Coordinates of C-alpha atoms in Angstrom, one line a residue:
M1 CA 76.8 95.8 140.0
S2 CA 78.0 97.4 136.8
W3 CA 76.0 97.4 133.5
E4 CA 78.7 95.1 132.0
Q5 CA 78.4 92.6 134.8
Q6 CA 74.6 92.6 134.4
S7 CA 74.8 91.9 130.7
H8 CA 77.3 89.1 131.2
E9 CA 75.0 87.4 133.8
Q10 CA 72.0 87.5 131.4
P11 CA 71.8 84.0 129.8
W12 CA 71.5 83.9 126.0
P13 CA 68.4 82.3 124.6
S14 CA 68.6 78.6 123.9
P15 CA 69.7 77.9 120.3
R16 CA 66.7 75.6 119.9
Q17 CA 64.5 78.8 119.8
Y18 CA 65.9 79.8 116.5
G19 CA 65.1 77.7 113.5
E20 CA 66.4 77.6 110.0
Y21 CA 63.6 79.9 108.6
G22 CA 64.2 82.6 111.2
Y23 CA 63.4 83.7 114.7
S24 CA 60.8 81.7 116.5
G25 CA 60.2 84.4 119.1
W26 CA 61.8 86.6 121.6
A27 CA 63.9 85.2 124.4
Q28 CA 61.6 84.4 127.3
Q29 CA 62.9 86.8 129.9
P30 CA 60.9 87.2 133.1
D31 CA 58.6 90.3 133.1
P32 CA 59.8 92.6 135.8
V33 CA 56.2 93.9 136.2
Q34 CA 54.9 90.4 136.9
Q35 CA 57.5 89.4 139.5
P36 CA 56.5 89.2 143.2
Y37 CA 56.8 92.5 145.1
P38 CA 60.3 92.7 146.5
P39 CA 60.9 93.9 150.1
Q40 CA 61.4 97.6 150.4
Q41 CA 65.1 98.6 150.3
P42 CA 66.7 101.9 151.1
D43 CA 67.3 104.2 148.2
P44 CA 70.6 103.4 146.5
A45 CA 73.4 105.9 146.5
P46 CA 73.6 108.2 143.4
P47 CA 75.7 106.5 140.7
T48 CA 79.1 108.0 140.1
S49 CA 79.0 107.3 136.3
P50 CA 76.4 106.5 133.6
R51 CA 77.6 102.9 133.4
E52 CA 76.9 102.4 137.1
A53 CA 73.4 103.7 136.9
P54 CA 70.8 101.0 137.6
L55 CA 68.2 100.1 134.9
D56 CA 64.7 100.8 136.0
A57 CA 61.8 98.5 135.2
E58 CA 60.4 100.8 132.4
A59 CA 63.7 101.0 130.6
E60 CA 64.1 97.2 130.8
E61 CA 60.7 96.8 129.2
E62 CA 61.6 99.1 126.3
K63 CA 64.9 97.5 125.7
P64 CA 64.7 95.0 122.8
P65 CA 65.3 91.4 123.9
P66 CA 68.9 90.1 123.1
R67 CA 69.5 88.2 119.9
P68 CA 71.9 85.4 119.4
P69 CA 75.2 86.0 117.7
G70 CA 75.4 85.0 114.1
R71 CA 71.9 86.1 113.1
D72 CA 71.0 89.6 112.0
R73 CA 68.1 91.4 110.4
Y74 CA 69.8 91.8 107.0
F75 CA 69.3 88.2 106.0
D76 CA 65.9 88.0 107.7
T77 CA 64.7 91.0 105.8
L78 CA 65.9 89.6 102.5
R79 CA 64.0 86.4 103.2
A80 CA 60.8 88.3 104.0
L81 CA 61.1 90.4 100.8
A82 CA 61.7 87.2 98.9
L83 CA 58.5 85.7 100.1
I84 CA 56.6 88.9 99.3
R85 CA 58.0 88.9 95.8
V86 CA 57.0 85.2 95.3
V87 CA 53.4 86.0 96.2
G88 CA 53.5 89.1 94.0
Y89 CA 54.9 87.1 91.0
H90 CA 52.2 84.4 91.4
T91 CA 49.5 87.2 91.5
F92 CA 50.6 89.5 88.7
G93 CA 52.8 87.2 86.6
W94 CA 55.4 89.9 86.1
A95 CA 58.2 88.6 83.9
W96 CA 60.6 91.3 85.1
A97 CA 60.1 90.5 88.8
G98 CA 62.8 87.8 88.8
M99 CA 65.3 90.4 87.5
V100 CA 64.4 93.0 90.0
F101 CA 64.7 90.6 92.9
P102 CA 65.6 86.9 92.2
S103 CA 63.8 85.5 95.2
M104 CA 64.7 81.8 94.8
G105 CA 68.4 82.5 94.3
I106 CA 68.4 84.6 97.5
M107 CA 66.5 82.0 99.5
F108 CA 68.9 79.2 98.4
G109 CA 71.9 81.5 99.2
L110 CA 70.6 82.2 102.7
A111 CA 69.8 78.6 103.3
G112 CA 73.3 77.6 102.3
T113 CA 74.7 80.0 104.8
L114 CA 72.7 78.6 107.6
M115 CA 73.5 75.0 106.5
A116 CA 77.2 75.7 106.7
K117 CA 76.8 77.1 110.2
S118 CA 74.8 74.1 111.3
L119 CA 77.3 71.6 109.9
E120 CA 79.7 72.6 112.7
R121 CA 77.7 69.8 114.4
P122 CA 77.6 66.2 113.2
A123 CA 76.3 65.9 109.7
F124 CA 73.7 63.2 110.4
E125 CA 72.2 65.2 113.3
V126 CA 72.0 68.3 111.1
V127 CA 70.3 66.5 108.2
R128 CA 67.8 64.8 110.4
S129 CA 67.0 68.1 112.1
R130 CA 66.4 69.8 108.7
M131 CA 64.1 67.0 107.5
R132 CA 62.2 67.1 110.8
R133 CA 61.6 70.8 110.4
L134 CA 60.6 70.6 106.8
L135 CA 58.5 67.4 106.4
P136 CA 55.7 67.9 109.1
P137 CA 54.5 71.2 107.6
F138 CA 54.7 69.6 104.2
W139 CA 52.7 66.5 105.3
F140 CA 50.1 68.7 107.0
W141 CA 49.6 70.8 103.9
G142 CA 49.7 67.7 101.6
V143 CA 46.8 66.0 103.4
F144 CA 44.4 68.8 102.3
V145 CA 45.8 68.9 98.7
V146 CA 45.8 65.1 98.2
L147 CA 42.3 64.7 99.6
A148 CA 41.0 67.5 97.4
M149 CA 42.6 65.9 94.3
L150 CA 41.1 62.5 95.2
V151 CA 37.7 64.1 95.4
H152 CA 38.2 65.6 92.0
G153 CA 39.0 62.2 90.3
W154 CA 42.7 61.8 90.9
M155 CA 43.9 58.1 90.8
P156 CA 47.2 57.8 92.7
T157 CA 49.9 55.2 91.8
W158 CA 53.1 54.1 93.6
Q159 CA 54.5 57.5 92.9
I160 CA 52.4 58.8 95.8
V161 CA 55.5 58.0 97.9
F162 CA 56.8 61.4 96.8
W163 CA 54.1 63.0 98.9
V164 CA 55.8 61.4 101.9
V165 CA 59.4 62.4 101.1
P166 CA 59.5 64.9 98.1
L167 CA 62.8 63.7 96.6
G168 CA 61.0 63.9 93.3
D169 CA 58.0 66.0 92.1
P170 CA 54.9 64.7 93.8
P171 CA 52.2 63.5 91.3
G172 CA 48.8 65.1 91.0
N173 CA 46.1 66.0 88.5
A174 CA 45.5 69.2 86.6
W175 CA 42.8 70.4 89.0
G176 CA 45.4 70.8 91.8
E177 CA 48.4 71.8 89.7
Q178 CA 48.5 75.4 90.8
A179 CA 48.8 74.2 94.4
W180 CA 51.5 71.6 94.0
E181 CA 53.6 73.0 91.2
I182 CA 55.5 75.1 93.8
L183 CA 56.9 72.0 95.4
W184 CA 60.0 72.1 93.2
Y185 CA 61.6 74.4 95.7
L186 CA 61.1 72.0 98.6
R187 CA 62.4 69.1 96.5
T188 CA 65.5 71.1 95.5
Y189 CA 66.1 72.3 99.0
L190 CA 65.8 68.8 100.4
W191 CA 68.4 67.5 97.9
F192 CA 70.8 70.4 98.8
V193 CA 70.4 69.4 102.5
L194 CA 71.3 65.8 101.8
L195 CA 74.3 66.8 99.6
S196 CA 75.6 69.6 101.8
P197 CA 78.1 67.5 103.9
L198 CA 79.9 66.5 100.7
L199 CA 79.5 69.8 99.0
L200 CA 80.9 71.7 102.1
R201 CA 83.9 69.3 102.3
A202 CA 84.7 69.8 98.6
F203 CA 84.3 73.6 98.9
R204 CA 86.7 73.8 101.8
L205 CA 89.4 72.0 99.9
A206 CA 89.4 74.7 97.2
P207 CA 86.9 77.4 98.0
V208 CA 87.2 79.8 95.0
P209 CA 87.7 77.1 92.3
V210 CA 84.7 75.1 93.6
L211 CA 82.6 78.2 93.7
L212 CA 83.3 79.2 90.1
L213 CA 83.0 75.6 88.9
S214 CA 79.5 75.4 90.5
L215 CA 78.2 77.2 87.4
A216 CA 79.6 74.5 85.1
P217 CA 76.7 71.9 85.4
I218 CA 74.1 74.3 84.1
V219 CA 76.4 75.2 81.2
V220 CA 76.8 71.5 80.4
F221 CA 73.1 70.9 80.5
Q222 CA 72.5 73.8 78.2
Y223 CA 75.1 73.1 75.5
L224 CA 76.4 69.5 75.9
W225 CA 73.8 67.2 77.4
E226 CA 70.1 67.9 77.9
P227 CA 68.6 66.2 81.0
P228 CA 65.5 64.0 80.4
D229 CA 62.1 65.5 80.6
D230 CA 61.0 63.7 83.7
R231 CA 61.4 63.9 87.5
L232 CA 65.1 63.1 87.4
G233 CA 65.7 65.7 84.7
S234 CA 63.7 68.4 86.5
A235 CA 65.6 67.7 89.8
L236 CA 69.0 67.9 88.0
T237 CA 68.2 71.1 86.3
D238 CA 67.0 72.9 89.4
L239 CA 70.0 71.7 91.4
A240 CA 72.4 73.0 88.7
T241 CA 70.5 76.3 88.4
F242 CA 70.9 77.2 92.1
L243 CA 74.1 75.3 93.0
F244 CA 76.2 78.4 92.8
C245 CA 73.8 80.3 95.2
W246 CA 73.9 77.4 97.7
I247 CA 77.7 77.2 97.7
L248 CA 77.9 81.0 97.8
G249 CA 76.2 80.7 101.2
F250 CA 79.2 78.5 102.3
A251 CA 81.6 81.1 101.1
H252 CA 79.8 83.8 103.1
R253 CA 79.8 81.7 106.2
D254 CA 83.5 80.8 105.9
G255 CA 84.6 84.4 105.2
V256 CA 85.8 83.7 101.7
L257 CA 84.0 86.8 100.2
E258 CA 85.8 89.1 102.7
R259 CA 89.2 87.9 101.5
L260 CA 88.5 88.5 97.8
K261 CA 89.4 91.7 96.0
P262 CA 86.4 94.0 95.8
S263 CA 87.1 94.9 92.2
A264 CA 87.2 91.2 91.1
V265 CA 83.9 90.5 93.0
V266 CA 82.1 93.5 91.5
V267 CA 83.4 92.9 87.9
L268 CA 82.6 89.2 87.9
S269 CA 79.2 89.7 89.5
L270 CA 78.2 92.4 86.9
A271 CA 79.5 90.2 84.1
A272 CA 77.3 87.3 85.3
I273 CA 74.3 89.6 85.6
G274 CA 75.0 90.9 82.1
F275 CA 75.3 87.5 80.6
G276 CA 72.2 86.3 82.3
G277 CA 70.2 89.3 81.1
W278 CA 71.6 89.0 77.5
Y279 CA 70.8 85.3 77.3
A280 CA 67.2 85.9 78.6
F281 CA 66.4 88.6 76.1
T282 CA 68.0 86.8 73.2
H283 CA 66.3 83.5 73.8
Q284 CA 62.7 84.5 74.2
A285 CA 61.6 82.5 71.1
A286 CA 61.8 79.2 73.0
T287 CA 59.5 80.4 75.9
G288 CA 57.8 83.4 74.6
S289 CA 59.1 85.6 77.4
Y290 CA 62.3 86.7 79.1
D291 CA 61.0 85.3 82.4
L292 CA 64.1 83.9 84.3
D293 CA 61.9 81.0 85.7
D294 CA 61.6 79.6 82.2
I295 CA 65.3 80.0 81.2
P296 CA 67.5 78.1 83.6
L297 CA 70.9 79.3 82.2
A298 CA 69.8 82.9 82.5
Q299 CA 68.4 82.3 85.9
A300 CA 71.6 80.7 87.1
F301 CA 73.9 83.5 86.0
W302 CA 71.6 86.4 86.9
S303 CA 71.0 85.0 90.4
A304 CA 74.7 84.2 90.8
G305 CA 75.8 87.8 90.2
Y306 CA 72.9 89.4 92.1
V307 CA 73.2 87.2 95.2
T308 CA 77.0 87.6 95.2
L309 CA 76.7 91.4 95.4
L310 CA 74.2 91.0 98.3
M311 CA 76.4 88.6 100.2
W312 CA 79.6 90.6 99.5
A313 CA 78.0 93.9 100.6
K314 CA 77.0 92.2 103.8
A315 CA 80.4 90.8 104.5
C316 CA 82.5 93.9 103.5
F317 CA 80.3 96.7 104.9
G318 CA 78.8 94.9 107.9
I319 CA 75.2 95.6 107.0
D320 CA 72.9 94.1 109.6
F321 CA 69.8 96.3 109.6
A322 CA 70.1 96.5 113.4
R323 CA 68.1 99.7 113.4
L324 CA 65.1 97.7 112.3
T325 CA 64.5 96.7 115.9
R326 CA 63.6 100.3 116.7
F327 CA 60.4 99.9 114.6
R328 CA 58.6 97.3 116.6
R329 CA 55.8 96.5 114.2
T330 CA 58.1 96.1 111.2
D331 CA 60.6 94.1 113.2
R332 CA 57.8 91.9 114.4
L333 CA 56.5 91.4 110.9
V334 CA 60.0 90.3 109.7
T335 CA 60.0 87.9 112.7
V336 CA 56.7 86.4 111.6
F337 CA 57.8 86.0 108.0
N338 CA 61.0 84.1 109.0
S339 CA 59.3 81.9 111.6
R340 CA 56.5 81.0 109.3
A341 CA 58.4 80.9 106.0
V342 CA 57.4 77.3 105.1
T343 CA 53.8 78.0 106.0
I344 CA 53.6 81.1 103.9
Y345 CA 55.3 79.4 100.9
L346 CA 53.1 76.3 101.0
W347 CA 49.8 78.0 101.5
H348 CA 50.1 81.2 99.5
E349 CA 49.0 79.6 96.2
I350 CA 45.9 78.1 97.9
A351 CA 45.2 81.5 99.3
L352 CA 45.3 83.0 95.9
I353 CA 43.1 80.3 94.5
L354 CA 40.5 80.8 97.2
A355 CA 40.6 84.6 96.8
V356 CA 39.1 84.4 93.2
P357 CA 35.7 82.8 94.2
L358 CA 35.6 85.0 97.3
I359 CA 36.0 88.2 95.2
D360 CA 33.3 86.8 92.9
R361 CA 30.9 86.7 95.8
F362 CA 31.7 90.4 96.5
W363 CA 30.1 91.3 93.1
E364 CA 26.7 90.2 94.5
V365 CA 26.9 93.0 97.1
P366 CA 26.0 96.3 95.5
A367 CA 28.1 98.4 97.9
F368 CA 31.1 96.3 97.3
E369 CA 30.6 96.4 93.6
K370 CA 30.4 100.2 93.7
W371 CA 33.2 101.1 96.2
L372 CA 35.7 98.2 96.0
P373 CA 38.2 97.8 93.0
L374 CA 37.0 94.2 92.4
E375 CA 38.6 94.0 89.0
S376 CA 42.0 95.1 90.1
Q377 CA 44.8 92.6 90.5
W378 CA 46.0 94.6 93.5
F379 CA 42.7 93.9 95.2
L380 CA 43.3 90.2 94.6
F381 CA 46.8 90.6 96.0
G382 CA 45.4 92.2 99.2
V383 CA 42.7 89.6 99.7
G384 CA 45.3 86.9 99.1
W385 CA 47.5 88.2 101.9
V386 CA 44.4 88.4 104.2
L387 CA 43.9 84.6 103.5
I388 CA 47.6 83.9 103.9
A389 CA 47.5 85.6 107.4
G390 CA 44.6 83.3 108.2
F391 CA 46.6 80.2 107.2
V392 CA 49.5 81.4 109.2
L393 CA 47.3 81.6 112.3
A394 CA 45.6 78.3 111.6
C395 CA 48.5 76.2 110.4
G396 CA 51.7 77.9 111.4
W397 CA 51.8 76.1 114.7
V398 CA 52.9 73.0 112.8
E399 CA 56.3 74.6 112.3
D400 CA 56.6 75.0 116.1
V401 CA 55.7 71.4 116.6
A402 CA 58.3 70.3 114.0
A403 CA 60.9 72.4 115.8
R404 CA 59.9 70.8 119.1
K405 CA 58.7 74.1 120.6
K406 CA 55.4 75.1 122.2
P407 CA 52.8 75.9 119.5
R408 CA 51.9 79.5 119.1
L409 CA 49.5 81.5 117.0
L410 CA 52.2 84.0 116.2
P411 CA 56.0 84.0 117.0
G412 CA 57.4 86.7 119.1
R413 CA 55.1 86.3 122.1
R414 CA 55.5 84.1 125.1
P415 CA 53.0 81.2 125.4
V416 CA 50.1 82.0 127.7
S417 CA 51.0 79.2 130.1
S418 CA 54.5 80.6 130.7
R419 CA 53.2 84.1 131.8
R420 CA 53.4 84.5 135.6
R421 CA 50.8 86.4 137.5
P422 CA 52.0 88.9 140.1
A423 CA 52.1 87.5 143.6
R424 CA 49.8 89.1 146.1
M425 CA 51.2 90.7 149.2
S426 CA 50.1 89.1 152.4
P427 CA 48.1 91.4 154.7

């Protein structure tokens, strides 16, 4: 049998193994070492060409498992870097971090691409699937946060329903604010999911005009009408800020970026970045900083230009980071970040909160006080990631349950129950 025939007979992994937030694990291929011993066969004839050479067991073990078409390591690496940047921003508070790497715009752009791909199926089925994957990890995390706030004197009202479906910012008290203030992203994502069937239909009627006009709402909110300072106003502002990035994901999925003139894409992207940066630096008086998270108009234009260049480079140059699979540890780390993206995002603030009293205890140990950089923010960053890893191991399985897969401590490994033991030869 030729190499091509063997590759065609290998079944692709089930699409259910691959979730919205990344790979859930390698395809479960049978381990050639663990198969029953086959009967002895005569040595095969020498191959006449390299293509006809049989693959030995050792070569098959070293060969990376096949990946489904339509997913590559470029987007997965961007999502992993975005999560790292989010944790770094919440640790150090760098105002310039959003300009170096606008994580939220990138995450919305990637989510828009995956949503456009998923909407090749019936819209109701897709929306239900997205909500099923998102809400259980949110509920699991919310139980701990809500109970902690109740213990610290929080009195809930009817608005506690937003802890069930976060269509608005869930309520809470000041004690737990650092933990629940990050939920704006889940709320905005959920609204984009609900609106995507209509947005995608409008986009495909006039792709380029709709893409350009998606920046109009944030301009209107800035100069013509200011949204109210409540849950509705916050939701509208966040939707308008990242609407372009979400629809840009549609454009990438439908191949619109490939058909545009490179000069026009580069010029318009740089112009958007330039305007966003200029607006941020010239309007610091209102917020006291040029942090894009505090200036929605600057965030919208800077993210629009930045994410457009990333998407366009992917479409035009075919960047896929396929060589990343040669570095198994790095590739595995990217897999974990994508398969546990919701867990990392939800629990990272709690990890940073717990890291502070933990480091305070280190001061009571003379050796730690002498040899460890306990005052350094980088030490806090490192301890935070250790705790995040603990939360991934302890709570990440909820994402598997939400995706209707077997729970695992870490993605990328087969469940223990599915591993076969080698059969013993009869005497």
